[in-house]
Amino acid sequence: MKRFLLSISARSLASVSIALLVAGSAYAKESAFEHEIKSRQDIFASIEDKSDLVENLLDEDKPDWQKIMLNSQHLVAHAASLKALFPIGSHEGSRAKVFVWEKPEKFNQLLMELNMGFQQLETASQRNMLSEAEAGLERAQASCKSCHRINRSLW
């Protein structure tokens, strides 16, 4: 009987060990991309804030082109950095749909549109061209809206 109980205890201990190992592995996998997930969330929040600020600056009677140019440079840099922040496997713990990683062509196209819109905004702001700046910002914002419709989970 004692041998039987020891056998059960050994099996239970092995089961618990395996369960802890699996749970630890899942946690390690999820936490392995915490930096990327946090970075892209921060960048998207900054893009939203800076886009709103630029939109308001463009709506002024006399746009402050210096501020618009500075913010558009940040927007270009942010958009360019996003592609590296969606490594394979980083959907765990993310609000983005797995579609981003399963079918990246459309997602990458939308990121490119975002970047091109902000580049257009930056170029126009250097030349004080209001309609071109507005068009660039609208192009970038349209990319955001399109991407959210396709690739973002609500929770």
PDB file of N, CA, C and O in Angstrom, residues 26 50 96:
ATOM      1  N   ALA A  26       3.912  29.217 -21.327  1.00  0.00           N
ATOM      2  CA  ALA A  26       2.918  30.118 -21.925  1.00  0.00           C
ATOM      3  C   ALA A  26       3.132  31.540 -21.423  1.00  0.00           C
ATOM      4  O   ALA A  26       3.065  32.491 -22.186  1.00  0.00           O
ATOM      5  N   LYS A  50      -0.853  63.126 -31.892  1.00  0.00           N
ATOM      6  CA  LYS A  50      -0.162  64.058 -32.792  1.00  0.00           C
ATOM      7  C   LYS A  50      -0.992  64.349 -34.044  1.00  0.00           C
ATOM      8  O   LYS A  50      -0.977  65.467 -34.551  1.00  0.00           O
ATOM      9  N   ALA A  96      -4.796  43.203 -31.123  1.00  0.00           N
ATOM     10  CA  ALA A  96      -4.823  43.040 -32.576  1.00  0.00           C
ATOM     11  C   ALA A  96      -5.300  41.632 -32.913  1.00  0.00           C
ATOM     12  O   ALA A  96      -5.025  40.678 -32.193  1.00  0.00           O
TER      13      ALA A  96
END
